[in-house]
mmCIF file of C-alpha atoms and ligand atoms in Angstrom:
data_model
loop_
_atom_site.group_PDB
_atom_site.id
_atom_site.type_symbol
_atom_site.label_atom_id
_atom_site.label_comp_id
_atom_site.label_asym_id
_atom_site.label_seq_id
_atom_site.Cartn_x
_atom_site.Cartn_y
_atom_site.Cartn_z
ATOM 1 C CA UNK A 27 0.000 0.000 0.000
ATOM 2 C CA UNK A 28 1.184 3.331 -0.555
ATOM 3 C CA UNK A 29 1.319 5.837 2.161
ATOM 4 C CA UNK A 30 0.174 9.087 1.130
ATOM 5 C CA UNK A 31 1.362 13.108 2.306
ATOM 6 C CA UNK A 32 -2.036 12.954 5.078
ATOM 7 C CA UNK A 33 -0.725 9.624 6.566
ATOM 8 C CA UNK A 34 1.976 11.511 8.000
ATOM 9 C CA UNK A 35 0.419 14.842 8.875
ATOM 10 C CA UNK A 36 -0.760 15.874 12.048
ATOM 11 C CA UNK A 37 -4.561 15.594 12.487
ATOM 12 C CA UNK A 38 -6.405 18.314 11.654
ATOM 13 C CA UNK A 39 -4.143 19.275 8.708
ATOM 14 C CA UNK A 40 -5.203 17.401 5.914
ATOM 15 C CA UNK A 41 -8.328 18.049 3.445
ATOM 16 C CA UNK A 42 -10.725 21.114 3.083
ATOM 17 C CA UNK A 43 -10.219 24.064 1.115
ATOM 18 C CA UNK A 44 -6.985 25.924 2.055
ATOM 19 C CA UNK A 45 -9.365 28.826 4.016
ATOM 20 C CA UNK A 46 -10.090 26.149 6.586
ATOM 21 C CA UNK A 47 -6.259 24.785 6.924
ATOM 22 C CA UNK A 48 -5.415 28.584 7.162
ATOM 23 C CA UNK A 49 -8.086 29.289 9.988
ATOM 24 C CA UNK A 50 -6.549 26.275 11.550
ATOM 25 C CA UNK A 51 -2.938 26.864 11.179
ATOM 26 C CA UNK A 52 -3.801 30.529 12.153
ATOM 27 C CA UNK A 53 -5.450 29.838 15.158
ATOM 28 C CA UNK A 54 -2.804 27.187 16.428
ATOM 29 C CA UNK A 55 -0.233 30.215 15.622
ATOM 30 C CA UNK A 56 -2.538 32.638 18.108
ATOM 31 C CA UNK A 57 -3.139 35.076 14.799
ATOM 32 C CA UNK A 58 -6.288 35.743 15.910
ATOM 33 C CA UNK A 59 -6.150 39.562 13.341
ATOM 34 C CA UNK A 60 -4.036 38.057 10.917
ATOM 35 C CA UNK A 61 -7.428 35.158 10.483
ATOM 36 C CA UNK A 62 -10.267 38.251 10.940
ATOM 37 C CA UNK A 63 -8.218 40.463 7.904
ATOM 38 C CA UNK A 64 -6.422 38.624 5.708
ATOM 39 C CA UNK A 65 -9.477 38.382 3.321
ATOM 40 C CA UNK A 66 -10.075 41.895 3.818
ATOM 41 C CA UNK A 67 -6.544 43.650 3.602
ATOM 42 C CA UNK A 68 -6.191 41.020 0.389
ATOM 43 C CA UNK A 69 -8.978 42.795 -1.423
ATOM 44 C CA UNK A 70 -7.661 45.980 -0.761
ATOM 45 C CA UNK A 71 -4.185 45.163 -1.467
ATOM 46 C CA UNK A 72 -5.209 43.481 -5.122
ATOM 47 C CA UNK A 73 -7.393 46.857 -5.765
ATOM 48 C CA UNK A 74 -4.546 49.207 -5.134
ATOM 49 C CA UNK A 75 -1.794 46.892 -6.745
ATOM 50 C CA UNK A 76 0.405 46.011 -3.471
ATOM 51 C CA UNK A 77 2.388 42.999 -3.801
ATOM 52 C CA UNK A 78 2.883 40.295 -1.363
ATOM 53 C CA UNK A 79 5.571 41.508 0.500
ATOM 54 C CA UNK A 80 3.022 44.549 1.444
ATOM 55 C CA UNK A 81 0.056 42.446 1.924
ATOM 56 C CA UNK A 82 2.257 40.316 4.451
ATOM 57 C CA UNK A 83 4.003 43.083 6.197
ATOM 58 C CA UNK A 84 0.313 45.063 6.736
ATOM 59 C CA UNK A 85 -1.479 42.096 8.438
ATOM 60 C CA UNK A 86 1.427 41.021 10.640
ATOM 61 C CA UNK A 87 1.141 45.164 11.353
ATOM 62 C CA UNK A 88 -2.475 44.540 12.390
ATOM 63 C CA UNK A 89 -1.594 41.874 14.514
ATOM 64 C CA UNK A 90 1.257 43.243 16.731
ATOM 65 C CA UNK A 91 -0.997 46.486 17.038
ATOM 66 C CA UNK A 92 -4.132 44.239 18.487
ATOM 67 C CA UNK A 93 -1.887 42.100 20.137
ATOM 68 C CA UNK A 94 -0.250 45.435 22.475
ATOM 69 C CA UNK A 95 -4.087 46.288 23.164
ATOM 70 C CA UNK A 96 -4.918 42.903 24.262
ATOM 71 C CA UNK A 97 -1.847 42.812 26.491
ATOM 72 C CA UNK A 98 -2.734 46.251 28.038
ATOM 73 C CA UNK A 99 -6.370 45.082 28.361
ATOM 74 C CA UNK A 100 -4.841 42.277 30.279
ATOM 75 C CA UNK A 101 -2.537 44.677 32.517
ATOM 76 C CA UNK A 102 -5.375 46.588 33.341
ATOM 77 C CA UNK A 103 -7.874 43.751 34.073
ATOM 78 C CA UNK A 104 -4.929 41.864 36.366
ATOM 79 C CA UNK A 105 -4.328 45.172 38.291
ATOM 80 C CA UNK A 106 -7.866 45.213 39.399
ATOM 81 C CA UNK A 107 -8.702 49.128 39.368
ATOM 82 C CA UNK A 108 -12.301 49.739 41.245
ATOM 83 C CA UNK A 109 -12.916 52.084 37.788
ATOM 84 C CA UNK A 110 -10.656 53.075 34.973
ATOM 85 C CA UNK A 111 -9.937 56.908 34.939
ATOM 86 C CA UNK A 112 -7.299 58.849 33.168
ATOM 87 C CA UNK A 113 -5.815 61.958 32.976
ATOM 88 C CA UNK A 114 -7.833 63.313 29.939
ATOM 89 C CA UNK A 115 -11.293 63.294 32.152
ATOM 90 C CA UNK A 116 -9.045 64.897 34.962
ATOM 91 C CA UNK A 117 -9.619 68.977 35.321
ATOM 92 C CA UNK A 118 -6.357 70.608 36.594
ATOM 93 C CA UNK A 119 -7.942 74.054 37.368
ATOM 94 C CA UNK A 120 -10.201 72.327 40.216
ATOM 95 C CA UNK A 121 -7.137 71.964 42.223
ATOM 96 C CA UNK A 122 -4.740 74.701 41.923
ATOM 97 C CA UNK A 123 -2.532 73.672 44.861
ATOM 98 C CA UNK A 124 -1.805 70.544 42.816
ATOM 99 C CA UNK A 125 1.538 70.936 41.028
ATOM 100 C CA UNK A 126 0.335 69.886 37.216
ATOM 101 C CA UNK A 127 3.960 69.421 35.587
ATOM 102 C CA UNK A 128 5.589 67.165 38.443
ATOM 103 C CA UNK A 129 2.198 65.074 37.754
ATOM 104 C CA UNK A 130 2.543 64.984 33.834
ATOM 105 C CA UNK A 131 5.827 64.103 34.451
ATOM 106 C CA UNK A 132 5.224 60.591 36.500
ATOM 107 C CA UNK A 133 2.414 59.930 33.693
ATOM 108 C CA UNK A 134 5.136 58.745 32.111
ATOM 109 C CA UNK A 135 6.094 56.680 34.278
ATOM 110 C CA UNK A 136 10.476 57.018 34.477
ATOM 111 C CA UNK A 137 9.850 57.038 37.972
ATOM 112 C CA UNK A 138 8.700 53.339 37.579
ATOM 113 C CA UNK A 139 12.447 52.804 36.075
ATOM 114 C CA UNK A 140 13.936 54.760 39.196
ATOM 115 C CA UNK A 141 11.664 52.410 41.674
ATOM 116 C CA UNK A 142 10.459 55.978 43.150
ATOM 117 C CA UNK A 143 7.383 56.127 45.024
ATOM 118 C CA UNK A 144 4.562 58.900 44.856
ATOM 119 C CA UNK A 145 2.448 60.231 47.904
ATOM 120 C CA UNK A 146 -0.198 61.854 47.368
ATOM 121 C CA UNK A 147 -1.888 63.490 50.348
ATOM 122 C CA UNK A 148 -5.135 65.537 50.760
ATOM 123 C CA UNK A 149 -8.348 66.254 52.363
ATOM 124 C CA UNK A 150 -11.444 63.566 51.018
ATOM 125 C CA UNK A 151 -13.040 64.475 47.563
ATOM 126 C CA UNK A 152 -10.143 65.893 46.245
ATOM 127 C CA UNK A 153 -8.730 63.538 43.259
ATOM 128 C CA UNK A 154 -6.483 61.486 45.384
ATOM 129 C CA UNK A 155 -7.858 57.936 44.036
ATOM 130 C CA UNK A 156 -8.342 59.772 40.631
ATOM 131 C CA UNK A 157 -5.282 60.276 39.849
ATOM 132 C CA UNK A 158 -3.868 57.309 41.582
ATOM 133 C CA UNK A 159 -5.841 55.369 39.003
ATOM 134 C CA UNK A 160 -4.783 57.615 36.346
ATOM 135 C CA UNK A 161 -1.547 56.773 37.024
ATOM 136 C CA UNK A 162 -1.791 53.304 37.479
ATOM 137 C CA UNK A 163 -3.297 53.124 33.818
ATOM 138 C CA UNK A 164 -0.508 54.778 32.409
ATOM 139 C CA UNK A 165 1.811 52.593 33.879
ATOM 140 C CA UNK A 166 -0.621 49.540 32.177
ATOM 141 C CA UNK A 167 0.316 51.457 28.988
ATOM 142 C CA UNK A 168 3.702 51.807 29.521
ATOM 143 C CA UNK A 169 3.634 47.642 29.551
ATOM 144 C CA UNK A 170 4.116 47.566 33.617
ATOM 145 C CA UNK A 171 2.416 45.530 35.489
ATOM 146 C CA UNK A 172 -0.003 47.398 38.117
ATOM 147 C CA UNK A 173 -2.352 46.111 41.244
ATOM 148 C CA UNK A 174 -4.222 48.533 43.054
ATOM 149 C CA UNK A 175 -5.866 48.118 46.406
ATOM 150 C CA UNK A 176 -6.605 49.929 49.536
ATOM 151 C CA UNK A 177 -4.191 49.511 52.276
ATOM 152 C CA UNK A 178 -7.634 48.453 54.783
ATOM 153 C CA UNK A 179 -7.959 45.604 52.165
ATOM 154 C CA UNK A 180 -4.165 45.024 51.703
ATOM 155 C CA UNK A 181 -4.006 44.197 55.420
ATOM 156 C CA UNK A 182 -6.898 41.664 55.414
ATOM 157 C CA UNK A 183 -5.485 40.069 52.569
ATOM 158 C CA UNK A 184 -2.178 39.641 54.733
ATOM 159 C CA UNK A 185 -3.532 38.579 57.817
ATOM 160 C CA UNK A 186 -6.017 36.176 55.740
ATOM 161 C CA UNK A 187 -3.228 34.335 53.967
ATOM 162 C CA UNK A 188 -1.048 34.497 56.844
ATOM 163 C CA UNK A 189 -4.007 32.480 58.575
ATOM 164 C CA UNK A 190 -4.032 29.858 55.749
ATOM 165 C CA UNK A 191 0.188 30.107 55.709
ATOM 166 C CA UNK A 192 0.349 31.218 52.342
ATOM 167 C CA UNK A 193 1.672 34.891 53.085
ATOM 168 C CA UNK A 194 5.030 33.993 51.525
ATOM 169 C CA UNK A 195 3.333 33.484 48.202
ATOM 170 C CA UNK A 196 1.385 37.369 48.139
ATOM 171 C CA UNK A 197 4.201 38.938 49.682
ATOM 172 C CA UNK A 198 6.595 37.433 46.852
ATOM 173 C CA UNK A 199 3.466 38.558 44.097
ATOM 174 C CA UNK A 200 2.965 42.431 46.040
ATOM 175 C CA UNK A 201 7.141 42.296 45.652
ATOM 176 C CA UNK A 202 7.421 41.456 42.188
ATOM 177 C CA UNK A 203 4.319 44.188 40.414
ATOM 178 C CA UNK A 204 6.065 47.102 39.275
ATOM 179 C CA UNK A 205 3.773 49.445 40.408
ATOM 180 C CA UNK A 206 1.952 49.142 43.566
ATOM 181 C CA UNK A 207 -1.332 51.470 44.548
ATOM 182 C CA UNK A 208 -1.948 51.563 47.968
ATOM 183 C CA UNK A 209 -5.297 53.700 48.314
ATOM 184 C CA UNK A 210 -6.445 55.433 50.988
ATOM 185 C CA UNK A 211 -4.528 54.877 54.233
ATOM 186 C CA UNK A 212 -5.523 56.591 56.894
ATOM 187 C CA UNK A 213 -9.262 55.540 57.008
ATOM 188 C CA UNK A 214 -9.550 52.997 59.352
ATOM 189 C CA UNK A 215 -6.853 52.184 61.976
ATOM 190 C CA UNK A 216 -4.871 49.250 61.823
ATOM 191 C CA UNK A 217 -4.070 45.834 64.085
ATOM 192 C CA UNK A 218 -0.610 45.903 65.479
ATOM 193 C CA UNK A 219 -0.318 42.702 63.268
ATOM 194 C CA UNK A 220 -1.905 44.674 60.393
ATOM 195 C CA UNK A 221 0.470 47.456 60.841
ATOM 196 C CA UNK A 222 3.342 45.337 61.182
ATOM 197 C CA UNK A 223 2.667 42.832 57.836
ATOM 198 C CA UNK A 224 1.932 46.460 56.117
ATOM 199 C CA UNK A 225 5.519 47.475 57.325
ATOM 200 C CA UNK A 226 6.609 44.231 55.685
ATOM 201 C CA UNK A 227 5.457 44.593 51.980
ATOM 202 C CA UNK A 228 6.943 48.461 51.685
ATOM 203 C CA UNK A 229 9.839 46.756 53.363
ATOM 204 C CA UNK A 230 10.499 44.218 50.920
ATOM 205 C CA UNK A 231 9.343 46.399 47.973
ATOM 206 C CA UNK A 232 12.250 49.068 48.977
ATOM 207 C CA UNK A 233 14.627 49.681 45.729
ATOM 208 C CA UNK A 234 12.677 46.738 44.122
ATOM 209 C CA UNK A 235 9.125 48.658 42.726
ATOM 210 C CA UNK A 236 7.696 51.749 43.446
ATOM 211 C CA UNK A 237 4.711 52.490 45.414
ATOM 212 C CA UNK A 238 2.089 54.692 45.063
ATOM 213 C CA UNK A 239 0.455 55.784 48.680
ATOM 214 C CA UNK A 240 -2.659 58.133 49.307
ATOM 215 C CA UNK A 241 -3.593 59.180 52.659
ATOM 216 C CA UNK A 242 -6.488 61.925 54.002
ATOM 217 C CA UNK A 243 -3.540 62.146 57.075
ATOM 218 C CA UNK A 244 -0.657 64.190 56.796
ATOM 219 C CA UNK A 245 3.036 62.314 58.052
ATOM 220 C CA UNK A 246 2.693 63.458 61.742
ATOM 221 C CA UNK A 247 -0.452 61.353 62.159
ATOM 222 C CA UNK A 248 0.061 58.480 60.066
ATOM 223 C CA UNK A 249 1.309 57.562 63.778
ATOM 224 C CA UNK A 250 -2.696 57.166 65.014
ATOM 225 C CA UNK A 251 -2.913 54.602 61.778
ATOM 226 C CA UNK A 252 -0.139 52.015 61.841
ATOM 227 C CA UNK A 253 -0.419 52.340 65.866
ATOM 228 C CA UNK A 254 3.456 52.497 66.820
ATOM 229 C CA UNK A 255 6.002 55.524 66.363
ATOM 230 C CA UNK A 256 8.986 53.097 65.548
ATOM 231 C CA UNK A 257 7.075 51.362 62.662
ATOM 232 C CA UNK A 258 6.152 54.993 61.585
ATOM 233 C CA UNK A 259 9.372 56.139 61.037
ATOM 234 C CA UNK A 260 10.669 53.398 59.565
ATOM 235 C CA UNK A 261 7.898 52.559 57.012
ATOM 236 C CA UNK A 262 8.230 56.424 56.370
ATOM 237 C CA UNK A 263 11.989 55.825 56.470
ATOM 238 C CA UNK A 264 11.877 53.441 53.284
ATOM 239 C CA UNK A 265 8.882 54.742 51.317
ATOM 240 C CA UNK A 266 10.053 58.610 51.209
ATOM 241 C CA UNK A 267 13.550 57.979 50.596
ATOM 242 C CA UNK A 268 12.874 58.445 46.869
ATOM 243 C CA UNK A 269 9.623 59.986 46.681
ATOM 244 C CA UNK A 270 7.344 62.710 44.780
ATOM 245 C CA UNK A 271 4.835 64.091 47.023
ATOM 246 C CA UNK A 272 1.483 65.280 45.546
ATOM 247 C CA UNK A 273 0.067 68.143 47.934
ATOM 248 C CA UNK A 274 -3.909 67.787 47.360
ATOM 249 C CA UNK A 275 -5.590 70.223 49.783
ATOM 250 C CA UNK A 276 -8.566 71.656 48.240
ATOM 251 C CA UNK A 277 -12.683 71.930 47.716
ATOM 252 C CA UNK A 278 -14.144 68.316 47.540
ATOM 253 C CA UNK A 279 -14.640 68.041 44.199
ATOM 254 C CA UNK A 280 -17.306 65.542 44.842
ATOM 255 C CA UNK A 281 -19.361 68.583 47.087
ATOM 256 C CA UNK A 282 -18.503 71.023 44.216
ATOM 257 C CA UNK A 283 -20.030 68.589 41.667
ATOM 258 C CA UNK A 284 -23.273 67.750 43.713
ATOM 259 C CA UNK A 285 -23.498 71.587 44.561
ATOM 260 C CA UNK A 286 -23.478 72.211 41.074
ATOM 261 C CA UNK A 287 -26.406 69.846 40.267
ATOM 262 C CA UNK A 288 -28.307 71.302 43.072
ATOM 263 C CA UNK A 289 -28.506 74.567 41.866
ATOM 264 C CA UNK A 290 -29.220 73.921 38.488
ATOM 265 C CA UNK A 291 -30.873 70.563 38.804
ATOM 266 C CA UNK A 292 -31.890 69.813 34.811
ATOM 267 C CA UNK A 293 -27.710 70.013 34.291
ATOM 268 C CA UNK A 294 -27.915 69.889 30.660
ATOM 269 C CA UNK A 295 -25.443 72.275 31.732
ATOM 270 C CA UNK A 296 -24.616 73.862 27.842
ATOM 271 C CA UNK A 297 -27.904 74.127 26.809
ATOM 272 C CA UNK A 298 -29.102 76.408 29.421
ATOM 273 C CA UNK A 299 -25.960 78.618 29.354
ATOM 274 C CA UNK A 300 -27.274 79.517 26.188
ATOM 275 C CA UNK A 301 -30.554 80.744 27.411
ATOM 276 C CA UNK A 302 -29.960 82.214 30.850
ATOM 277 C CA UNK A 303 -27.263 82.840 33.006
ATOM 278 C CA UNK A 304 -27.280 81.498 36.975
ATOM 279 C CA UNK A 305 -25.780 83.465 39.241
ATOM 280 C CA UNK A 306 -23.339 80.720 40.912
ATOM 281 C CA UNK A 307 -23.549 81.601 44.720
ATOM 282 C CA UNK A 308 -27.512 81.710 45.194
ATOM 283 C CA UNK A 309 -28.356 79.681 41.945
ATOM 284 C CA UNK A 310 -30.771 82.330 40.944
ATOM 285 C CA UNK A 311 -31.586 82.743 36.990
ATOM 286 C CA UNK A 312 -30.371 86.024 36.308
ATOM 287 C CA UNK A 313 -31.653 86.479 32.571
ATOM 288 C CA UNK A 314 -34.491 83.986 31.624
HETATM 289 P P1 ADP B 17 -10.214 61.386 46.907
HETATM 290 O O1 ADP B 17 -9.621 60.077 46.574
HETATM 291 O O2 ADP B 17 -9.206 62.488 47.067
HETATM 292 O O3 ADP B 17 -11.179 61.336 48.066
HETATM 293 P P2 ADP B 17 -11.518 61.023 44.364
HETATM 294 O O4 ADP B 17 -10.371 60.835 43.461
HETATM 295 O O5 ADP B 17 -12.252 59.789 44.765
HETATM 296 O O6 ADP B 17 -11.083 61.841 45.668
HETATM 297 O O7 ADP B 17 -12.513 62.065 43.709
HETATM 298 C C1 ADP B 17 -13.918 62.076 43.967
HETATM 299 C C2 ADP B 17 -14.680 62.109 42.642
HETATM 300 O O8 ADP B 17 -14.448 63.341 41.994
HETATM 301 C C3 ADP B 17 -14.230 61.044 41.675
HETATM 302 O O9 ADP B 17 -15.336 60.645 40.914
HETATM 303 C C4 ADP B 17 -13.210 61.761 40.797
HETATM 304 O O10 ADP B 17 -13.138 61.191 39.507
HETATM 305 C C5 ADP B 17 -13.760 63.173 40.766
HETATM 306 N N1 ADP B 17 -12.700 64.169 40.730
HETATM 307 C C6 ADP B 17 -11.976 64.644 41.766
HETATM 308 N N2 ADP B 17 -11.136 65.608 41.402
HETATM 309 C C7 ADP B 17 -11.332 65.775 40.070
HETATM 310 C C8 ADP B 17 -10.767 66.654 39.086
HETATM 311 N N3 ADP B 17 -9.846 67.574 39.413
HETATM 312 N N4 ADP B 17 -11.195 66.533 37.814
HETATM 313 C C9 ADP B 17 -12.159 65.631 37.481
HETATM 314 N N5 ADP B 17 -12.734 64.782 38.362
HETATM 315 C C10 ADP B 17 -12.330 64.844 39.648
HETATM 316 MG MG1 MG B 18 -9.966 58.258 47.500
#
């Protein structure tokens, strides 16, 4: 008997038109853009006389450009922000006191390289977690990898996997991201144990990642927090030795907002500018 080319092929290889051993070759190759174009981009190549070379060269363009977007998507799905927020929907002129360059600067991120850490300290309301986030998705962009929490949930984690002994494991994973967001410490007073384990992770992240802190409290009373003076100074010891501060004292931009919408309750905003003007401390319409 004589053995034919699909004896020795690898199932799934053999027969069907050459669109269905493409999708399959394609799809073992993970070429997901290459398989949803190549029809496509062929058309348009044969219409406008590009040659294969082209052709080639434009799809496998396609595909490295989806393939960055799904990795970013995955950055920024694995890093678990509560909401994604950026820069563009952030408005600089609400919070003067807030020194705009120094934050365009770390929006891209060379701190990262450096292993600096930011702080970023300020009454409630006043863009803290905002621009935390914003930050932590430009670092997502920038291809590092990102988790954000709050340091009340940080320290259940901890004590919760030091209950069911696998700390070592999540302090080795909080060592190794890049970029770590620790939201809003300050809130709720911590455990000794709590305080301690949170010690730990800045400890072991020192010179390795950088950290990104926000806290409602300013230094002297981060004290009342982690519970002990010693532990204060020397978690503030390792996490301001290379460190940009963000100064965020202002109007809660949350009261602003809902202030706003109180006194002109309809808020389609641009439409009504057009028609009347509202006098801004008493809400009163000035010309109907
Ligand atoms: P904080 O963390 O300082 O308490 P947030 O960042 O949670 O404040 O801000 C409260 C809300 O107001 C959020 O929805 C945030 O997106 C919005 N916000 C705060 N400051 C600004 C700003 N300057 N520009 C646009 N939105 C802002
Ligand atoms: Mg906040």
């Amino acid at each position: 008997m004589t053995r034919t080319a699909s004896d020795t092929m690898p199932s799934g290889t053999t027969g069907g038109t050459p669109q269905i051993l493409l999708s399959h070759h394609l799809k073992q190759l993970k070429l997901p853009t290459v398989l949803r174009e190549y029809e496509k981009v062929a058309r348009e190549c044969a219409e406008s006389g590009v040659d294969h070379p082209r052709y080639l060269l434009r799809l496998i363009e396609l595909e490295l450009i989806d393939r960055e977007r799904r990795t970013v998507e995955r950055r920024i799905r694995a890093a678990r922000f509560p909401a994604v927020k950026s820069f563009d929907t952030f408005d600089f002129t609400a919070i003067p006191g807030l020194n705009k360059m120094l934050v365009l600067e770390l929006a891209r991120c060379e701190y990262i390289l450096r292993r600096d850490n930011i702080i970023a300290l300020g009454n409630s309301g006043t863009g803290k977690t905002h621009v935390a986030l914003a930050l932590g998705l430009a670092a997502c962009q920038k291809g590092f990898t990102v988790t954000f929490t709050t340091a009340a949930s940080l320290v259940s984690q901890l004590l919760e996997a030091r209950d069911e002994r696998r700390l070592l494991k999540l302090q080795r994973d909080l060592a190794s991201v890049k970029l770590l967001i620790i939201d809003e410490l300050g809130y709720v007073p911590l455990s000794s144990t709590g305080a301690e384990l949170l010690f730990e992770t800045f400890s072991q992240r020192y010179e390795r990642g950088s950290t990104i802190v926000t806290s409602n409290l300013p230094f002297e009373d981060w004290t009342s927090v982690l519970g002990s003076e010693r532990l204060t100074g020397a978690l503030l010891d390792r996490l301001t030795h290379h460190v940009s501060i963000l100064t965020m004292n202002g109007d809660s931009y949350r009261l602003k907002q809902s202030a706003a919408r109180r006194r002109n309750p309809s808020s389609g905003a641009e439409q009504n500018q057009a028609t009347q003007t509202v006098d801004p401390d008493t809400g009163e319409i000035l010309t109907p």
